[in-house]
Amino acid sequence: MTPDILQVRGLTVDAPNPAGDPVRIVDGIDVSIAPGERVALVGESGSGKSVTARALLGLDESMILNGSITYDGRELVGASGRDLRRVRGQEIAMVFQDALGALNPLMTVGQQITEPLRARGASRATAQREAVRTLDELGVADAGRRMRSYPHEFSGGMRQRVVLAMALVGQPRLLIADEPTTALDVRMQAQVMQLLTEVAAERRLAVLFITHDVGVVGDFADRTVVMYAGKIVEQCTVADFFGRPAHPYTRGLLAAVPRVNSEERLRSMPGAPPRPAARPSGCVFVGRCSFATDRCREERPMLRTQPSTGAAVACHLAPALEAVERVQ
């Protein structure tokens, strides 16, 4: 088997609250990504997805990381700033959800796309050539001329392509895409997802795709990781995610997705995720789960592989719920 390009083991992320005390945002997660694999990290806003993404690259110095983040055999937790800078952009690149906010309005897009290459010592001509080639690959018409344009001269969908070009121009092996379809209309979302799919396949690029919109996951990802209140509650193939979700939270997410030609009413989950400083001692989903028992309130479930499916689920009741479904 090909070794995983990224392995995250027991990662915790603590951030200071206004009083200065550390609060646990991400609580002991395990994630792995193989070369060329596309993994969707799914969950509601505030579940810890974006914090996890930023932690992988050490982007926030105020956060306290423990556990292990291994990229291609190199440990990133505790790595020096110099070592992390060698990884960022060159090995792992990130696309942020706010394309306009990620771009400098006072610089041309060409200056911004070539900047990572120039910082690594590439000549102006080489950086310019690679930037134009990358824009052209991403479907930006008349790429050479558009290099001289400013961010405000692009549509929302085209700005997202520019941000993607900034990430891909350095030829990374792993791309972290943090909510790249946020604020785009449905047509633009579909175009961006199609583009990501094509680029990932052509480059054999590993992708960690972060989203709260499960509707965009199905045609893109190989595997789904479901996150809730700073913890991973389910890991499974995309087919199992949509076909036989095991965790009550996963079922709740899917029940809220509109379906074409369906007259079934959408069901929203009652309540809200617990605040990081007020998580229950048992299952983090216990306050919103209609199946919860005393055991769920008292004992935190571990992420365990289900023999019948191979999915990993953090739920005491998952085997029983699956058995009931098989009977039905």
C-alpha atoms as a printed R data frame, in Angstrom:
    type eleno elety resid chain resno       x      y       z
1   ATOM     1    CA   MET     A     1   0.000  0.000   0.000
2   ATOM     2    CA   THR     A     2   1.126  3.567  -0.720
3   ATOM     3    CA   PRO     A     3   2.025  5.398   2.521
4   ATOM     4    CA   ASP     A     4  -0.320  8.214   3.490
5   ATOM     5    CA   ILE     A     5   0.937 11.638   2.497
6   ATOM     6    CA   LEU     A     6  -0.676 13.149   5.613
7   ATOM     7    CA   GLN     A     7  -1.244 11.515   8.987
8   ATOM     8    CA   VAL     A     8  -2.878 13.356  11.887
9   ATOM     9    CA   ARG     A     9  -2.877 11.509  15.205
10  ATOM    10    CA   GLY     A    10  -4.451 12.687  18.451
11  ATOM    11    CA   LEU     A    11  -4.394 16.337  17.389
12  ATOM    12    CA   THR     A    12  -5.646 18.822  19.953
13  ATOM    13    CA   VAL     A    13  -5.849 22.563  19.384
14  ATOM    14    CA   ASP     A    14  -6.251 24.970  22.288
15  ATOM    15    CA   ALA     A    15  -6.924 28.677  21.824
16  ATOM    16    CA   PRO     A    16  -6.921 31.416  24.475
17  ATOM    17    CA   ASN     A    17 -10.296 32.844  25.436
18  ATOM    18    CA   PRO     A    18 -10.746 36.543  26.324
19  ATOM    19    CA   ALA     A    19  -9.754 35.753  29.905
20  ATOM    20    CA   GLY     A    20  -6.512 34.229  28.672
21  ATOM    21    CA   ASP     A    21  -7.315 30.642  29.632
22  ATOM    22    CA   PRO     A    22  -6.870 27.952  26.948
23  ATOM    23    CA   VAL     A    23 -10.059 26.483  25.504
24  ATOM    24    CA   ARG     A    24  -9.983 23.232  23.544
25  ATOM    25    CA   ILE     A    25 -11.289 23.824  20.021
26  ATOM    26    CA   VAL     A    26 -10.177 20.549  18.406
27  ATOM    27    CA   ASP     A    27 -10.184 17.500  20.646
28  ATOM    28    CA   GLY     A    28  -7.998 14.540  19.725
29  ATOM    29    CA   ILE     A    29  -8.698 13.929  16.039
30  ATOM    30    CA   ASP     A    30  -7.168 11.322  13.716
31  ATOM    31    CA   VAL     A    31  -7.180 11.848   9.939
32  ATOM    32    CA   SER     A    32  -5.109 10.404   7.114
33  ATOM    33    CA   ILE     A    33  -4.936 11.209   3.404
34  ATOM    34    CA   ALA     A    34  -3.251  9.079   0.746
35  ATOM    35    CA   PRO     A    35  -1.549 10.536  -2.347
36  ATOM    36    CA   GLY     A    36  -4.202 11.522  -4.858
37  ATOM    37    CA   GLU     A    37  -7.054 10.905  -2.414
38  ATOM    38    CA   ARG     A    38  -9.874 13.416  -2.001
39  ATOM    39    CA   VAL     A    39 -11.242 13.648   1.534
40  ATOM    40    CA   ALA     A    40 -14.200 15.821   2.544
41  ATOM    41    CA   LEU     A    41 -14.195 17.217   6.095
42  ATOM    42    CA   VAL     A    42 -17.866 17.943   6.798
43  ATOM    43    CA   GLY     A    43 -19.692 19.632   9.651
44  ATOM    44    CA   GLU     A    44 -21.666 22.665  10.752
45  ATOM    45    CA   SER     A    45 -20.048 26.057  11.179
46  ATOM    46    CA   GLY     A    46 -18.148 26.104  14.453
47  ATOM    47    CA   SER     A    47 -17.349 22.379  14.449
48  ATOM    48    CA   GLY     A    48 -13.601 23.009  14.243
49  ATOM    49    CA   LYS     A    49 -13.018 22.280  10.545
50  ATOM    50    CA   SER     A    50 -11.246 25.511   9.619
51  ATOM    51    CA   VAL     A    51  -9.253 25.518  12.857
52  ATOM    52    CA   THR     A    52  -8.035 22.037  11.948
53  ATOM    53    CA   ALA     A    53  -7.031 23.227   8.481
54  ATOM    54    CA   ARG     A    54  -5.066 26.179   9.836
55  ATOM    55    CA   ALA     A    55  -3.434 23.949  12.447
56  ATOM    56    CA   LEU     A    56  -2.104 21.629   9.742
57  ATOM    57    CA   LEU     A    57  -0.031 24.503   8.385
58  ATOM    58    CA   GLY     A    58   0.696 26.210  11.708
59  ATOM    59    CA   LEU     A    59  -0.953 29.414  10.515
60  ATOM    60    CA   ASP     A    60  -2.023 30.750  13.922
61  ATOM    61    CA   GLU     A    61   0.758 31.131  16.459
62  ATOM    62    CA   SER     A    62  -1.721 31.815  19.283
63  ATOM    63    CA   MET     A    63  -3.014 28.251  19.068
64  ATOM    64    CA   ILE     A    64  -1.434 25.497  21.144
65  ATOM    65    CA   LEU     A    65  -1.035 22.226  19.258
66  ATOM    66    CA   ASN     A    66  -0.457 18.782  20.707
67  ATOM    67    CA   GLY     A    67  -0.451 15.381  19.063
68  ATOM    68    CA   SER     A    68   1.118 14.629  15.704
69  ATOM    69    CA   ILE     A    69   0.835 16.008  12.160
70  ATOM    70    CA   THR     A    70   3.093 14.054   9.834
71  ATOM    71    CA   TYR     A    71   3.465 15.137   6.234
72  ATOM    72    CA   ASP     A    72   5.433 12.783   3.988
73  ATOM    73    CA   GLY     A    73   7.237 11.438   7.062
74  ATOM    74    CA   ARG     A    74   8.044 14.890   8.520
75  ATOM    75    CA   GLU     A    75   6.581 15.975  11.846
76  ATOM    76    CA   LEU     A    76   4.992 19.435  11.657
77  ATOM    77    CA   VAL     A    77   3.883 19.866  15.281
78  ATOM    78    CA   GLY     A    78   6.727 21.735  16.933
79  ATOM    79    CA   ALA     A    79   8.529 22.337  13.624
80  ATOM    80    CA   SER     A    80  10.440 25.580  13.240
81  ATOM    81    CA   GLY     A    81   8.988 28.491  11.314
82  ATOM    82    CA   ARG     A    82  11.618 27.936   8.643
83  ATOM    83    CA   ASP     A    83  10.634 24.291   8.168
84  ATOM    84    CA   LEU     A    84   6.949 25.175   8.055
85  ATOM    85    CA   ARG     A    85   7.580 27.826   5.401
86  ATOM    86    CA   ARG     A    86   9.277 25.180   3.264
87  ATOM    87    CA   VAL     A    87   6.123 23.082   3.431
88  ATOM    88    CA   ARG     A    88   3.568 25.865   2.914
89  ATOM    89    CA   GLY     A    89   2.892 26.496  -0.744
90  ATOM    90    CA   GLN     A    90   5.568 24.125  -1.985
91  ATOM    91    CA   GLU     A    91   4.195 20.896  -0.497
92  ATOM    92    CA   ILE     A    92   0.842 21.860   1.025
93  ATOM    93    CA   ALA     A    93  -1.228 24.737  -0.322
94  ATOM    94    CA   MET     A    94  -4.450 26.224   0.992
95  ATOM    95    CA   VAL     A    95  -7.429 27.882  -0.654
96  ATOM    96    CA   PHE     A    96  -9.438 30.091   1.691
97  ATOM    97    CA   GLN     A    97 -13.211 30.516   1.601
98  ATOM    98    CA   ASP     A    98 -13.236 34.282   1.043
99  ATOM    99    CA   ALA     A    99 -11.575 34.740  -2.349
100 ATOM   100    CA   LEU     A   100 -11.896 38.523  -2.290
101 ATOM   101    CA   GLY     A   101 -10.467 38.716   1.230
102 ATOM   102    CA   ALA     A   102  -7.547 36.476   0.230
103 ATOM   103    CA   LEU     A   103  -6.514 38.842  -2.583
104 ATOM   104    CA   ASN     A   104  -4.729 42.171  -2.233
105 ATOM   105    CA   PRO     A   105  -6.892 44.801  -4.016
106 ATOM   106    CA   LEU     A   106  -3.828 46.965  -4.701
107 ATOM   107    CA   MET     A   107  -1.841 44.302  -6.571
108 ATOM   108    CA   THR     A   108  -2.528 42.754  -9.947
109 ATOM   109    CA   VAL     A   109  -3.469 39.102  -9.926
110 ATOM   110    CA   GLY     A   110  -0.264 38.388 -11.831
111 ATOM   111    CA   GLN     A   111   1.847 39.884  -9.049
112 ATOM   112    CA   GLN     A   112  -0.018 37.793  -6.479
113 ATOM   113    CA   ILE     A   113   0.186 34.512  -8.375
114 ATOM   114    CA   THR     A   114   3.906 34.900  -9.132
115 ATOM   115    CA   GLU     A   115   4.781 35.976  -5.587
116 ATOM   116    CA   PRO     A   116   5.174 32.428  -4.152
117 ATOM   117    CA   LEU     A   117   7.525 31.449  -6.977
118 ATOM   118    CA   ARG     A   118   9.553 34.636  -6.720
119 ATOM   119    CA   ALA     A   119   9.912 34.079  -2.974
120 ATOM   120    CA   ARG     A   120  11.447 30.686  -3.774
121 ATOM   121    CA   GLY     A   121  13.997 32.226  -6.126
122 ATOM   122    CA   ALA     A   122  12.352 31.774  -9.522
123 ATOM   123    CA   SER     A   123  13.189 34.368 -12.140
124 ATOM   124    CA   ARG     A   124  10.546 36.901 -13.128
125 ATOM   125    CA   ALA     A   125  10.179 35.295 -16.569
126 ATOM   126    CA   THR     A   126   9.812 31.775 -15.157
127 ATOM   127    CA   ALA     A   127   7.288 32.881 -12.543
128 ATOM   128    CA   GLN     A   128   5.322 34.781 -15.178
129 ATOM   129    CA   ARG     A   129   5.273 31.785 -17.508
130 ATOM   130    CA   GLU     A   130   4.112 29.399 -14.774
131 ATOM   131    CA   ALA     A   131   1.427 31.816 -13.610
132 ATOM   132    CA   VAL     A   132  -0.012 32.206 -17.114
133 ATOM   133    CA   ARG     A   133   0.085 28.447 -17.656
134 ATOM   134    CA   THR     A   134  -1.736 27.827 -14.365
135 ATOM   135    CA   LEU     A   135  -4.422 30.433 -15.083
136 ATOM   136    CA   ASP     A   136  -4.916 28.930 -18.517
137 ATOM   137    CA   GLU     A   137  -5.201 25.448 -16.978
138 ATOM   138    CA   LEU     A   138  -7.912 26.776 -14.673
139 ATOM   139    CA   GLY     A   139  -9.971 28.134 -17.530
140 ATOM   140    CA   VAL     A   140  -9.188 31.851 -17.300
141 ATOM   141    CA   ALA     A   141  -9.509 33.121 -20.869
142 ATOM   142    CA   ASP     A   142  -6.759 35.365 -22.268
143 ATOM   143    CA   ALA     A   143  -4.636 34.548 -19.216
144 ATOM   144    CA   GLY     A   144  -1.640 36.644 -20.284
145 ATOM   145    CA   ARG     A   145  -3.719 39.810 -20.445
146 ATOM   146    CA   ARG     A   146  -5.727 39.045 -17.301
147 ATOM   147    CA   MET     A   147  -2.465 38.833 -15.340
148 ATOM   148    CA   ARG     A   148  -2.495 42.642 -15.451
149 ATOM   149    CA   SER     A   149  -6.022 42.881 -14.034
150 ATOM   150    CA   TYR     A   150  -6.944 43.641 -10.427
151 ATOM   151    CA   PRO     A   151  -9.173 41.433  -8.218
152 ATOM   152    CA   HIS     A   152 -12.199 43.727  -8.507
153 ATOM   153    CA   GLU     A   153 -12.171 43.225 -12.271
154 ATOM   154    CA   PHE     A   154 -13.017 39.523 -11.864
155 ATOM   155    CA   SER     A   155 -16.351 37.881 -11.074
156 ATOM   156    CA   GLY     A   156 -16.722 35.826  -7.888
157 ATOM   157    CA   GLY     A   157 -16.170 32.561  -9.731
158 ATOM   158    CA   MET     A   158 -13.117 33.907 -11.562
159 ATOM   159    CA   ARG     A   159 -11.646 35.281  -8.337
160 ATOM   160    CA   GLN     A   160 -11.883 31.779  -6.893
161 ATOM   161    CA   ARG     A   161  -9.927 30.521  -9.900
162 ATOM   162    CA   VAL     A   162  -7.261 33.146  -9.237
163 ATOM   163    CA   VAL     A   163  -6.979 32.060  -5.603
164 ATOM   164    CA   LEU     A   164  -6.748 28.458  -6.761
165 ATOM   165    CA   ALA     A   165  -3.993 29.458  -9.205
166 ATOM   166    CA   MET     A   166  -2.058 31.048  -6.325
167 ATOM   167    CA   ALA     A   167  -2.260 27.731  -4.479
168 ATOM   168    CA   LEU     A   168  -1.411 25.490  -7.434
169 ATOM   169    CA   VAL     A   169   1.356 27.482  -9.105
170 ATOM   170    CA   GLY     A   170   3.904 26.006  -6.696
171 ATOM   171    CA   GLN     A   171   2.989 22.424  -7.690
172 ATOM   172    CA   PRO     A   172   1.913 21.222  -4.201
173 ATOM   173    CA   ARG     A   173   1.085 17.577  -3.525
174 ATOM   174    CA   LEU     A   174  -1.687 18.340  -1.012
175 ATOM   175    CA   LEU     A   175  -4.346 21.026  -1.343
176 ATOM   176    CA   ILE     A   176  -6.495 22.180   1.571
177 ATOM   177    CA   ALA     A   177  -9.657 23.804   0.223
178 ATOM   178    CA   ASP     A   178 -11.512 25.592   3.014
179 ATOM   179    CA   GLU     A   179 -15.145 26.218   1.960
180 ATOM   180    CA   PRO     A   180 -14.136 27.262  -1.585
181 ATOM   181    CA   THR     A   181 -17.757 27.454  -2.790
182 ATOM   182    CA   THR     A   182 -18.997 29.783  -0.042
183 ATOM   183    CA   ALA     A   183 -20.834 32.893  -1.342
184 ATOM   184    CA   LEU     A   184 -21.034 31.482  -4.883
185 ATOM   185    CA   ASP     A   185 -24.330 30.806  -6.612
186 ATOM   186    CA   VAL     A   186 -25.277 27.245  -7.510
187 ATOM   187    CA   ARG     A   187 -23.986 27.508 -11.074
188 ATOM   188    CA   MET     A   188 -20.616 28.874  -9.939
189 ATOM   189    CA   GLN     A   189 -20.401 26.249  -7.201
190 ATOM   190    CA   ALA     A   190 -20.820 23.519  -9.796
191 ATOM   191    CA   GLN     A   191 -18.119 25.070 -11.996
192 ATOM   192    CA   VAL     A   192 -15.624 25.360  -9.134
193 ATOM   193    CA   MET     A   193 -16.270 21.773  -8.031
194 ATOM   194    CA   GLN     A   194 -15.885 20.483 -11.592
195 ATOM   195    CA   LEU     A   195 -12.640 22.412 -11.905
196 ATOM   196    CA   LEU     A   196 -11.311 21.010  -8.633
197 ATOM   197    CA   THR     A   197 -12.218 17.501  -9.729
198 ATOM   198    CA   GLU     A   198 -10.420 17.859 -13.058
199 ATOM   199    CA   VAL     A   199  -7.304 19.495 -11.602
200 ATOM   200    CA   ALA     A   200  -7.028 16.950  -8.783
201 ATOM   201    CA   ALA     A   201  -7.292 14.080 -11.258
202 ATOM   202    CA   GLU     A   202  -4.822 15.547 -13.751
203 ATOM   203    CA   ARG     A   203  -2.225 16.368 -11.104
204 ATOM   204    CA   ARG     A   204  -2.972 13.355  -8.877
205 ATOM   205    CA   LEU     A   205  -3.399 15.931  -6.155
206 ATOM   206    CA   ALA     A   206  -4.436 14.951  -2.633
207 ATOM   207    CA   VAL     A   207  -7.239 17.247  -1.432
208 ATOM   208    CA   LEU     A   208  -8.705 17.961   1.986
209 ATOM   209    CA   PHE     A   209 -12.008 19.607   1.075
210 ATOM   210    CA   ILE     A   210 -13.690 21.426   3.969
211 ATOM   211    CA   THR     A   211 -17.388 22.226   3.751
212 ATOM   212    CA   HIS     A   212 -20.633 22.529   5.667
213 ATOM   213    CA   ASP     A   213 -22.583 21.882   2.451
214 ATOM   214    CA   VAL     A   214 -22.867 18.106   2.047
215 ATOM   215    CA   GLY     A   215 -24.568 18.622  -1.295
216 ATOM   216    CA   VAL     A   216 -21.239 19.373  -3.013
217 ATOM   217    CA   VAL     A   217 -19.428 16.330  -1.623
218 ATOM   218    CA   GLY     A   218 -20.941 13.434  -3.555
219 ATOM   219    CA   ASP     A   219 -19.321 13.893  -6.965
220 ATOM   220    CA   PHE     A   220 -15.955 15.016  -5.615
221 ATOM   221    CA   ALA     A   221 -14.693 13.132  -2.583
222 ATOM   222    CA   ASP     A   222 -13.531  9.548  -2.134
223 ATOM   223    CA   ARG     A   223 -14.022  9.567   1.614
224 ATOM   224    CA   THR     A   224 -15.920 11.648   4.150
225 ATOM   225    CA   VAL     A   225 -14.868 12.709   7.651
226 ATOM   226    CA   VAL     A   226 -17.698 14.130   9.772
227 ATOM   227    CA   MET     A   227 -16.741 16.580  12.522
228 ATOM   228    CA   TYR     A   228 -18.906 17.840  15.366
229 ATOM   229    CA   ALA     A   229 -17.967 20.037  18.345
230 ATOM   230    CA   GLY     A   230 -14.233 19.577  17.790
231 ATOM   231    CA   LYS     A   231 -14.355 15.794  17.441
232 ATOM   232    CA   ILE     A   232 -14.591 13.374  14.542
233 ATOM   233    CA   VAL     A   233 -17.800 11.355  14.875
234 ATOM   234    CA   GLU     A   234 -17.712  9.362  11.636
235 ATOM   235    CA   GLN     A   235 -15.306  8.395   8.841
236 ATOM   236    CA   CYS     A   236 -16.554  6.456   5.836
237 ATOM   237    CA   THR     A   237 -16.597  6.222   2.066
238 ATOM   238    CA   VAL     A   238 -18.753  8.723   0.225
239 ATOM   239    CA   ALA     A   239 -21.028  5.868  -0.838
240 ATOM   240    CA   ASP     A   240 -21.634  4.903   2.805
241 ATOM   241    CA   PHE     A   241 -21.978  8.543   3.839
242 ATOM   242    CA   PHE     A   242 -24.966  8.987   1.542
243 ATOM   243    CA   GLY     A   243 -26.188  5.386   1.447
244 ATOM   244    CA   ARG     A   244 -26.000  4.231   5.063
245 ATOM   245    CA   PRO     A   245 -24.851  6.950   7.474
246 ATOM   246    CA   ALA     A   246 -24.137  5.495  10.908
247 ATOM   247    CA   HIS     A   247 -23.928  8.430  13.332
248 ATOM   248    CA   PRO     A   248 -27.133 10.280  14.311
249 ATOM   249    CA   TYR     A   249 -25.420 13.577  13.519
250 ATOM   250    CA   THR     A   250 -24.531 12.424  10.004
251 ATOM   251    CA   ARG     A   251 -28.138 11.351   9.512
252 ATOM   252    CA   GLY     A   252 -29.290 14.761  10.665
253 ATOM   253    CA   LEU     A   253 -27.001 16.542   8.189
254 ATOM   254    CA   LEU     A   254 -28.315 14.456   5.312
255 ATOM   255    CA   ALA     A   255 -31.954 14.888   6.357
256 ATOM   256    CA   ALA     A   256 -31.530 18.638   5.877
257 ATOM   257    CA   VAL     A   257 -30.309 18.330   2.266
258 ATOM   258    CA   PRO     A   258 -32.919 19.166  -0.420
259 ATOM   259    CA   ARG     A   259 -33.586 16.333  -2.872
260 ATOM   260    CA   VAL     A   260 -34.734 16.726  -6.452
261 ATOM   261    CA   ASN     A   261 -38.241 15.363  -7.150
262 ATOM   262    CA   SER     A   262 -38.822 14.599  -3.473
263 ATOM   263    CA   GLU     A   263 -41.922 15.725  -1.610
264 ATOM   264    CA   GLU     A   264 -40.439 14.773   1.758
265 ATOM   265    CA   ARG     A   265 -40.089 17.768   4.072
266 ATOM   266    CA   LEU     A   266 -36.611 18.758   5.175
267 ATOM   267    CA   ARG     A   267 -35.859 17.996   8.810
268 ATOM   268    CA   SER     A   268 -33.685 20.303  10.851
269 ATOM   269    CA   MET     A   269 -31.803 19.188  13.938
270 ATOM   270    CA   PRO     A   270 -33.058 20.777  17.149
271 ATOM   271    CA   GLY     A   271 -30.661 22.713  19.324
272 ATOM   272    CA   ALA     A   272 -27.153 23.936  18.553
273 ATOM   273    CA   PRO     A   273 -23.593 22.625  18.981
274 ATOM   274    CA   PRO     A   274 -22.185 23.088  22.497
275 ATOM   275    CA   ARG     A   275 -19.690 25.852  23.122
276 ATOM   276    CA   PRO     A   276 -16.080 24.589  23.325
277 ATOM   277    CA   ALA     A   277 -15.872 25.434  27.042
278 ATOM   278    CA   ALA     A   278 -19.197 23.726  27.811
279 ATOM   279    CA   ARG     A   279 -18.984 20.369  26.069
280 ATOM   280    CA   PRO     A   280 -20.686 17.496  27.908
281 ATOM   281    CA   SER     A   281 -18.590 14.828  29.572
282 ATOM   282    CA   GLY     A   282 -20.254 12.084  27.527
283 ATOM   283    CA   CYS     A   283 -21.043 12.140  23.830
284 ATOM   284    CA   VAL     A   284 -20.672 15.641  22.376
285 ATOM   285    CA   PHE     A   285 -23.913 15.163  20.406
286 ATOM   286    CA   VAL     A   286 -25.990 13.987  23.367
287 ATOM   287    CA   GLY     A   287 -27.932 17.247  23.743
288 ATOM   288    CA   ARG     A   288 -29.350 16.995  20.212
289 ATOM   289    CA   CYS     A   289 -29.684 13.233  19.798
290 ATOM   290    CA   SER     A   290 -33.142 11.637  19.933
291 ATOM   291    CA   PHE     A   291 -31.594  8.199  20.640
292 ATOM   292    CA   ALA     A   292 -29.445  9.235  23.627
293 ATOM   293    CA   THR     A   293 -29.274  6.991  26.697
294 ATOM   294    CA   ASP     A   294 -27.745  7.375  30.138
295 ATOM   295    CA   ARG     A   295 -24.569  5.757  28.821
296 ATOM   296    CA   CYS     A   296 -24.346  8.458  26.139
297 ATOM   297    CA   ARG     A   297 -24.603 11.161  28.805
298 ATOM   298    CA   GLU     A   298 -21.959  9.597  31.040
299 ATOM   299    CA   GLU     A   299 -19.398  7.933  28.740
300 ATOM   300    CA   ARG     A   300 -17.722  9.510  25.737
301 ATOM   301    CA   PRO     A   301 -17.793  7.092  22.771
302 ATOM   302    CA   MET     A   302 -14.566  6.236  20.979
303 ATOM   303    CA   LEU     A   303 -14.212  6.169  17.198
304 ATOM   304    CA   ARG     A   304 -14.554  2.470  16.391
305 ATOM   305    CA   THR     A   305 -14.606  0.593  13.091
306 ATOM   306    CA   GLN     A   306 -17.890 -1.140  12.296
307 ATOM   307    CA   PRO     A   307 -17.177 -4.683  11.051
308 ATOM   308    CA   SER     A   308 -20.159 -4.671   8.693
309 ATOM   309    CA   THR     A   309 -19.163 -1.536   6.751
310 ATOM   310    CA   GLY     A   310 -15.592 -0.587   7.628
311 ATOM   311    CA   ALA     A   311 -16.790  2.866   8.641
312 ATOM   312    CA   ALA     A   312 -15.449  4.359  11.858
313 ATOM   313    CA   VAL     A   313 -18.169  5.746  14.140
314 ATOM   314    CA   ALA     A   314 -18.093  7.406  17.569
315 ATOM   315    CA   CYS     A   315 -21.506  6.283  18.809
316 ATOM   316    CA   HIS     A   316 -22.480  3.747  21.470
317 ATOM   317    CA   LEU     A   317 -25.706  3.005  19.614
318 ATOM   318    CA   ALA     A   318 -24.395  2.666  16.046
319 ATOM   319    CA   PRO     A   319 -24.512 -1.175  15.924
320 ATOM   320    CA   ALA     A   320 -28.050 -1.252  17.333
321 ATOM   321    CA   LEU     A   321 -29.297  1.454  14.954
322 ATOM   322    CA   GLU     A   322 -27.794 -0.404  12.009
323 ATOM   323    CA   ALA     A   323 -29.456 -3.649  13.097
324 ATOM   324    CA   VAL     A   324 -32.834 -1.923  13.276
325 ATOM   325    CA   GLU     A   325 -32.386 -0.555   9.760
326 ATOM   326    CA   ARG     A   326 -31.496 -4.006   8.430
327 ATOM   327    CA   VAL     A   327 -34.734 -5.393   9.892
328 ATOM   328    CA   GLN     A   328 -36.736 -2.561   8.349
